[in-house]
Structure formats: structure tokens, C-alpha cells
């Protein structure tokens, strides 16, 4: 389970006084931030968002208003909108690094940006954001816990992607092999059948030879019979001639 940095109470410091806003505007800003914080604590995140936006209407550069607005949007799962608020604060990194309070706030900003990456399963971005947070606040155990979790999830994600890619490559190779087999010319079945018929089996060849021998024998017998009949007729005619002479 990822851990999120929660709201911050408004702090009046020298940097705020140098903004040049009137005392009345500062009072109105702090009032809206406190109201938003009370609503946030009771999990009325939509109402808290409205209060923080009112604070930013009074002072668009309010660090507390911007940060807490990002948190209320995060709780509503408006991750892209929350990231926009955190990015506004990250854009003020040079200024925030000037004070311990600013460095702490910046570390919290990167921490929550890492959380957004976790929600969107963009683990590589989460890892980098958590590292940024730990550089600003090395003693933060919550950030260290989230970083370890993000690194594990990133490793698992990369392994799954590699496995999916390997499976996809195997499927593509199988499809290519099947296409190549289908493209190879195949001999029609009727031609295969004709070739088979053109090559008689040994038993079939033997039966044909025996039949031919029998046919030859019958023809020879018929020829012999005809010669015998012809010879007998010739002998009979000769006998008649002799009798007539007598």
C-alpha cells in the first residue's frame, strides 16, 4: 500500500510577507486554507477542493493552497489534475530549496508525484520521483518504503513485458512458418493417385503376366486345332479324288 503525504497547515513566514499582498488578502487566504483543511480531514474532498481554489483566487502563488489542492484532487482520483498542481510547486524548486520548510515541502511534492505514477502504473516515473524526494529528505521512511515497492513493481512489469514480447515473437514465427508452408507448391491429389496407379504392385504385375501366358497358350491351342482341321480336310479331299479315279 502506497503512503501519501497529507495536507499542510498555512505558515506565515518572511517569504509570504514579501509577496506584497495586503493583510486582508493574507487573512482571507489563510481562512480558506484552514476551511479546506477541515473539510479534507472529514473526507469531503470536493468541498475542500473548492475552498483551496478560493484561497488561490486570493493568492495564486500560495504554496499551501497549491499543495493542498493537489492532495484533494488526488483523493478524488483526479491524478492528472493533481499532478499539475504538484508540477507548479516543482517549478519553484530553486526558491523552495532556500529554506528548510521549502525543502520539506518540495520533498512531499515529489513523494506525492511518485504516488500518482504508482496509481497510473508508470513505475519508472515513480522511482525517479521518490529518489528526488529522498535526496531532499533522506530520513523519510515512508518515501523509502514507497521507493522499494515501486522498484519491485517496475521489475515485475519489465519481466512481464519481456515475457509478452517473447510470446509475441514466437507467435509471429509460427505464423511465418505456416505461411511459408502454404506458399510451397503442392502436387494435386489426382496426380498423386495417377502415379500410384502407374506403378502396379508385385501381386498385380504377377497376375497380369499369368493372364498373358494363359492367353498365349489358348491362342496356340486354337492355332494347332485349326491346322489339324485343315489337314484333315485336305486328306478327305485327296481320298475323294482317288475314289473318283477308281
mmCIF file of C-alpha atoms in Angstrom:
data_model
loop_
_atom_site.group_PDB
_atom_site.id
_atom_site.type_symbol
_atom_site.label_atom_id
_atom_site.label_comp_id
_atom_site.label_asym_id
_atom_site.label_seq_id
_atom_site.Cartn_x
_atom_site.Cartn_y
_atom_site.Cartn_z
ATOM 1 C CA UNK A 1 0.000 0.000 0.000
ATOM 2 C CA UNK A 2 1.460 3.355 -1.014
ATOM 3 C CA UNK A 3 1.670 6.124 1.553
ATOM 4 C CA UNK A 4 0.753 9.706 0.758
ATOM 5 C CA UNK A 5 1.874 12.958 2.332
ATOM 6 C CA UNK A 6 -1.196 14.748 3.687
ATOM 7 C CA UNK A 7 -2.253 18.392 3.920
ATOM 8 C CA UNK A 8 -0.140 21.130 5.377
ATOM 9 C CA UNK A 9 -1.342 23.984 7.590
ATOM 10 C CA UNK A 10 -0.658 27.516 6.399
ATOM 11 C CA UNK A 11 2.517 29.008 7.814
ATOM 12 C CA UNK A 12 3.140 32.735 7.919
ATOM 13 C CA UNK A 13 6.805 33.423 7.165
ATOM 14 C CA UNK A 14 9.006 36.203 5.865
ATOM 15 C CA UNK A 15 8.720 34.882 2.308
ATOM 16 C CA UNK A 16 4.964 35.275 2.467
ATOM 17 C CA UNK A 17 5.232 38.841 3.750
ATOM 18 C CA UNK A 18 7.487 39.779 0.843
ATOM 19 C CA UNK A 19 4.802 38.878 -1.678
ATOM 20 C CA UNK A 20 3.277 42.311 -1.161
ATOM 21 C CA UNK A 21 -0.280 41.157 -0.600
ATOM 22 C CA UNK A 22 -2.370 43.162 1.832
ATOM 23 C CA UNK A 23 -3.019 41.938 5.353
ATOM 24 C CA UNK A 24 -6.669 41.493 4.426
ATOM 25 C CA UNK A 25 -5.827 39.256 1.482
ATOM 26 C CA UNK A 26 -3.469 37.191 3.590
ATOM 27 C CA UNK A 27 -6.173 36.741 6.192
ATOM 28 C CA UNK A 28 -8.699 35.660 3.535
ATOM 29 C CA UNK A 29 -6.226 33.187 2.066
ATOM 30 C CA UNK A 30 -5.436 31.600 5.431
ATOM 31 C CA UNK A 31 -9.127 31.381 6.230
ATOM 32 C CA UNK A 32 -9.894 29.456 3.015
ATOM 33 C CA UNK A 33 -6.924 27.142 3.504
ATOM 34 C CA UNK A 34 -7.997 26.319 7.070
ATOM 35 C CA UNK A 35 -11.552 25.707 5.897
ATOM 36 C CA UNK A 36 -10.274 23.418 3.159
ATOM 37 C CA UNK A 37 -8.142 21.546 5.695
ATOM 38 C CA UNK A 38 -11.150 20.938 7.964
ATOM 39 C CA UNK A 39 -13.172 19.606 5.029
ATOM 40 C CA UNK A 40 -10.247 17.444 3.875
ATOM 41 C CA UNK A 41 -9.933 15.826 7.307
ATOM 42 C CA UNK A 42 -13.605 14.821 7.184
ATOM 43 C CA UNK A 43 -13.004 13.329 3.689
ATOM 44 C CA UNK A 44 -15.133 15.988 1.983
ATOM 45 C CA UNK A 45 -12.597 16.295 -0.778
ATOM 46 C CA UNK A 46 -14.795 18.035 -3.339
ATOM 47 C CA UNK A 47 -15.725 20.798 -0.841
ATOM 48 C CA UNK A 48 -12.072 21.017 0.211
ATOM 49 C CA UNK A 49 -11.072 21.500 -3.425
ATOM 50 C CA UNK A 50 -13.467 24.460 -3.683
ATOM 51 C CA UNK A 51 -12.016 26.069 -0.559
ATOM 52 C CA UNK A 52 -8.434 25.694 -1.784
ATOM 53 C CA UNK A 53 -9.338 27.169 -5.141
ATOM 54 C CA UNK A 54 -10.826 30.180 -3.353
ATOM 55 C CA UNK A 55 -7.553 30.576 -1.482
ATOM 56 C CA UNK A 56 -5.686 30.532 -4.778
ATOM 57 C CA UNK A 57 -8.058 33.116 -6.190
ATOM 58 C CA UNK A 58 -6.826 35.438 -3.455
ATOM 59 C CA UNK A 59 -3.159 34.419 -3.811
ATOM 60 C CA UNK A 60 -2.296 32.329 -6.894
ATOM 61 C CA UNK A 61 1.233 31.778 -5.538
ATOM 62 C CA UNK A 62 0.047 30.256 -2.273
ATOM 63 C CA UNK A 63 2.254 27.251 -1.594
ATOM 64 C CA UNK A 64 -0.167 25.750 0.915
ATOM 65 C CA UNK A 65 -3.192 26.318 -1.287
ATOM 66 C CA UNK A 66 -1.493 24.755 -4.318
ATOM 67 C CA UNK A 67 -0.144 21.748 -2.424
ATOM 68 C CA UNK A 68 -3.363 21.008 -0.552
ATOM 69 C CA UNK A 69 -5.413 21.442 -3.724
ATOM 70 C CA UNK A 70 -3.243 18.805 -5.329
ATOM 71 C CA UNK A 71 -3.924 16.471 -2.401
ATOM 72 C CA UNK A 72 -7.694 16.982 -2.585
ATOM 73 C CA UNK A 73 -7.650 16.252 -6.317
ATOM 74 C CA UNK A 74 -5.557 13.134 -5.684
ATOM 75 C CA UNK A 75 -8.128 11.870 -3.193
ATOM 76 C CA UNK A 76 -10.793 12.280 -5.869
ATOM 77 C CA UNK A 77 -8.612 10.204 -8.236
ATOM 78 C CA UNK A 78 -8.119 13.221 -10.491
ATOM 79 C CA UNK A 79 -4.497 12.227 -10.881
ATOM 80 C CA UNK A 80 -3.640 14.338 -13.915
ATOM 81 C CA UNK A 81 -5.088 17.480 -12.335
ATOM 82 C CA UNK A 82 -3.294 16.760 -9.070
ATOM 83 C CA UNK A 83 -0.023 16.307 -10.969
ATOM 84 C CA UNK A 84 -0.481 19.760 -12.491
ATOM 85 C CA UNK A 85 -0.599 21.350 -9.034
ATOM 86 C CA UNK A 86 2.486 19.444 -7.890
ATOM 87 C CA UNK A 87 4.322 20.438 -11.065
ATOM 88 C CA UNK A 88 3.626 24.098 -10.287
ATOM 89 C CA UNK A 89 5.448 23.682 -6.986
ATOM 90 C CA UNK A 90 8.254 21.643 -8.555
ATOM 91 C CA UNK A 91 8.734 24.558 -10.937
ATOM 92 C CA UNK A 92 9.589 26.667 -7.889
ATOM 93 C CA UNK A 93 12.280 24.224 -6.752
ATOM 94 C CA UNK A 94 15.121 26.766 -6.671
ATOM 95 C CA UNK A 95 13.124 29.078 -4.422
ATOM 96 C CA UNK A 96 11.817 26.312 -2.158
ATOM 97 C CA UNK A 97 15.318 24.950 -1.596
ATOM 98 C CA UNK A 98 16.289 28.215 0.097
ATOM 99 C CA UNK A 99 14.568 27.324 3.389
ATOM 100 C CA UNK A 100 14.222 24.112 5.430
ATOM 101 C CA UNK A 101 10.448 24.499 5.266
ATOM 102 C CA UNK A 102 10.609 24.794 1.484
ATOM 103 C CA UNK A 103 12.850 21.725 1.120
ATOM 104 C CA UNK A 104 10.483 19.700 3.280
ATOM 105 C CA UNK A 105 7.521 20.827 1.192
ATOM 106 C CA UNK A 106 9.357 20.033 -2.044
ATOM 107 C CA UNK A 107 10.204 16.543 -0.767
ATOM 108 C CA UNK A 108 6.483 15.999 -0.058
ATOM 109 C CA UNK A 109 5.623 17.219 -3.543
ATOM 110 C CA UNK A 110 7.946 14.661 -5.178
ATOM 111 C CA UNK A 111 6.651 11.976 -2.838
ATOM 112 C CA UNK A 112 3.073 12.543 -3.980
ATOM 113 C CA UNK A 113 4.135 12.765 -7.616
ATOM 114 C CA UNK A 114 5.598 9.304 -7.131
ATOM 115 C CA UNK A 115 2.245 8.164 -5.766
ATOM 116 C CA UNK A 116 0.492 9.396 -8.895
ATOM 117 C CA UNK A 117 2.910 7.371 -11.022
ATOM 118 C CA UNK A 118 2.048 4.299 -8.933
ATOM 119 C CA UNK A 119 -1.679 4.830 -9.479
ATOM 120 C CA UNK A 120 -1.113 5.083 -13.241
ATOM 121 C CA UNK A 121 1.298 2.109 -13.215
ATOM 122 C CA UNK A 122 4.071 4.347 -14.501
ATOM 123 C CA UNK A 123 6.549 2.803 -12.117
ATOM 124 C CA UNK A 124 9.710 4.173 -13.699
ATOM 125 C CA UNK A 125 8.444 7.720 -13.114
ATOM 126 C CA UNK A 126 7.515 6.813 -9.546
ATOM 127 C CA UNK A 127 11.013 5.519 -8.844
ATOM 128 C CA UNK A 128 12.584 8.755 -10.064
ATOM 129 C CA UNK A 129 10.138 10.930 -8.082
ATOM 130 C CA UNK A 130 10.752 9.008 -4.855
ATOM 131 C CA UNK A 131 14.504 9.297 -5.366
ATOM 132 C CA UNK A 132 14.129 13.051 -5.768
ATOM 133 C CA UNK A 133 12.151 13.164 -2.529
ATOM 134 C CA UNK A 134 14.785 11.179 -0.624
ATOM 135 C CA UNK A 135 17.555 13.464 -1.863
ATOM 136 C CA UNK A 136 15.722 16.334 -0.179
ATOM 137 C CA UNK A 137 14.739 14.367 2.916
ATOM 138 C CA UNK A 138 16.890 11.211 3.351
ATOM 139 C CA UNK A 139 15.312 10.395 6.715
ATOM 140 C CA UNK A 140 11.792 9.896 5.306
ATOM 141 C CA UNK A 141 10.943 6.218 5.903
ATOM 142 C CA UNK A 142 7.574 6.473 4.126
ATOM 143 C CA UNK A 143 9.249 7.574 0.910
ATOM 144 C CA UNK A 144 11.874 4.833 1.274
ATOM 145 C CA UNK A 145 9.083 2.255 1.668
ATOM 146 C CA UNK A 146 7.262 3.539 -1.419
ATOM 147 C CA UNK A 147 10.510 3.557 -3.403
ATOM 148 C CA UNK A 148 11.173 -0.106 -2.596
ATOM 149 C CA UNK A 149 7.619 -1.002 -3.620
ATOM 150 C CA UNK A 150 7.884 0.964 -6.871
ATOM 151 C CA UNK A 151 11.193 -0.722 -7.748
ATOM 152 C CA UNK A 152 9.675 -4.168 -7.216
ATOM 153 C CA UNK A 153 6.606 -3.351 -9.311
ATOM 154 C CA UNK A 154 8.818 -1.889 -12.038
ATOM 155 C CA UNK A 155 10.922 -5.049 -12.120
ATOM 156 C CA UNK A 156 7.796 -7.232 -12.320
ATOM 157 C CA UNK A 157 6.390 -5.036 -15.077
ATOM 158 C CA UNK A 158 9.576 -5.292 -17.130
ATOM 159 C CA UNK A 159 9.680 -9.073 -16.734
ATOM 160 C CA UNK A 160 6.053 -9.375 -17.833
ATOM 161 C CA UNK A 161 6.739 -7.150 -20.824
ATOM 162 C CA UNK A 162 9.753 -9.259 -21.798
ATOM 163 C CA UNK A 163 7.716 -12.450 -21.463
ATOM 164 C CA UNK A 164 4.868 -11.000 -23.514
ATOM 165 C CA UNK A 165 7.333 -9.867 -26.184
ATOM 166 C CA UNK A 166 8.894 -13.331 -26.348
ATOM 167 C CA UNK A 167 5.471 -14.962 -26.692
ATOM 168 C CA UNK A 168 4.544 -12.487 -29.404
ATOM 169 C CA UNK A 169 7.777 -13.224 -31.290
ATOM 170 C CA UNK A 170 7.094 -16.962 -31.083
ATOM 171 C CA UNK A 171 3.561 -16.497 -32.404
ATOM 172 C CA UNK A 172 4.849 -14.377 -35.288
ATOM 173 C CA UNK A 173 7.472 -17.003 -36.121
ATOM 174 C CA UNK A 174 4.841 -19.745 -36.143
ATOM 175 C CA UNK A 175 2.631 -17.678 -38.440
ATOM 176 C CA UNK A 176 5.553 -17.086 -40.815
ATOM 177 C CA UNK A 177 6.331 -20.811 -40.884
ATOM 178 C CA UNK A 178 2.715 -21.644 -41.668
ATOM 179 C CA UNK A 179 2.615 -19.059 -44.456
ATOM 180 C CA UNK A 180 5.802 -20.464 -45.979
ATOM 181 C CA UNK A 181 4.375 -23.984 -45.911
ATOM 182 C CA UNK A 182 1.172 -22.792 -47.560
ATOM 183 C CA UNK A 183 3.130 -20.975 -50.284
ATOM 184 C CA UNK A 184 5.135 -24.089 -51.243
ATOM 185 C CA UNK A 185 3.681 -25.810 -54.395
ATOM 186 C CA UNK A 186 1.799 -28.977 -53.596
ATOM 187 C CA UNK A 187 1.112 -31.831 -56.025
ATOM 188 C CA UNK A 188 -2.630 -32.340 -56.685
ATOM 189 C CA UNK A 189 -4.172 -35.435 -55.186
ATOM 190 C CA UNK A 190 -5.339 -36.745 -58.596
ATOM 191 C CA UNK A 191 -1.770 -36.661 -59.913
ATOM 192 C CA UNK A 192 -0.592 -38.488 -56.832
ATOM 193 C CA UNK A 193 -3.290 -41.082 -57.472
ATOM 194 C CA UNK A 194 -2.285 -41.473 -61.146
ATOM 195 C CA UNK A 195 1.328 -42.030 -60.183
ATOM 196 C CA UNK A 196 0.272 -44.649 -57.714
ATOM 197 C CA UNK A 197 -1.801 -46.400 -60.368
ATOM 198 C CA UNK A 198 1.041 -46.267 -62.884
ATOM 199 C CA UNK A 199 3.173 -48.412 -60.597
ATOM 200 C CA UNK A 200 1.401 -51.776 -60.183
ATOM 201 C CA UNK A 201 2.063 -53.719 -57.076
ATOM 202 C CA UNK A 202 4.021 -57.001 -57.339
ATOM 203 C CA UNK A 203 0.893 -59.164 -56.983
ATOM 204 C CA UNK A 204 -0.882 -57.163 -59.664
ATOM 205 C CA UNK A 205 2.098 -57.452 -62.044
ATOM 206 C CA UNK A 206 2.299 -61.181 -61.493
ATOM 207 C CA UNK A 207 -1.402 -61.690 -62.229
ATOM 208 C CA UNK A 208 -1.039 -59.751 -65.493
ATOM 209 C CA UNK A 209 1.898 -61.923 -66.571
ATOM 210 C CA UNK A 210 -0.016 -65.133 -65.799
ATOM 211 C CA UNK A 211 -3.015 -63.899 -67.750
ATOM 212 C CA UNK A 212 -0.832 -63.158 -70.776
ATOM 213 C CA UNK A 213 0.707 -66.620 -70.606
ATOM 214 C CA UNK A 214 -2.712 -68.231 -70.451
ATOM 215 C CA UNK A 215 -3.887 -66.152 -73.406
ATOM 216 C CA UNK A 216 -0.846 -67.126 -75.451
ATOM 217 C CA UNK A 217 -1.449 -70.787 -74.619
ATOM 218 C CA UNK A 218 -5.094 -70.590 -75.713
ATOM 219 C CA UNK A 219 -4.138 -68.918 -78.972
ATOM 220 C CA UNK A 220 -1.530 -71.599 -79.625
ATOM 221 C CA UNK A 221 -4.049 -74.366 -78.902
ATOM 222 C CA UNK A 222 -6.537 -72.734 -81.248
ATOM 223 C CA UNK A 223 -3.883 -72.493 -83.959
ATOM 224 C CA UNK A 224 -2.962 -76.169 -83.540
ATOM 225 C CA UNK A 225 -6.616 -77.135 -83.700
ATOM 226 C CA UNK A 226 -7.150 -75.167 -86.905
ATOM 227 C CA UNK A 227 -4.119 -76.809 -88.503
ATOM 228 C CA UNK A 228 -5.428 -80.259 -87.559
ATOM 229 C CA UNK A 229 -8.835 -79.489 -89.047
ATOM 230 C CA UNK A 230 -7.269 -78.110 -92.200
ATOM 231 C CA UNK A 231 -5.045 -81.192 -92.561
ATOM 232 C CA UNK A 232 -7.999 -83.491 -92.035
ATOM 233 C CA UNK A 233 -9.968 -81.662 -94.736
ATOM 234 C CA UNK A 234 -7.060 -81.972 -97.169
ATOM 235 C CA UNK A 235 -6.814 -85.720 -96.524
ATOM 236 C CA UNK A 236 -10.535 -86.101 -97.136
ATOM 237 C CA UNK A 237 -10.370 -84.269 -100.442
ATOM 238 C CA UNK A 238 -7.477 -86.431 -101.606
ATOM 239 C CA UNK A 239 -9.435 -89.531 -100.664
ATOM 240 C CA UNK A 240 -12.373 -88.382 -102.794
ATOM 241 C CA UNK A 241 -10.140 -87.789 -105.772
ATOM 242 C CA UNK A 242 -8.763 -91.312 -105.542
ATOM 243 C CA UNK A 243 -12.229 -92.838 -105.381
ATOM 244 C CA UNK A 244 -13.367 -90.904 -108.395
ATOM 245 C CA UNK A 245 -10.439 -92.157 -110.392
ATOM 246 C CA UNK A 246 -11.377 -95.638 -109.485
#
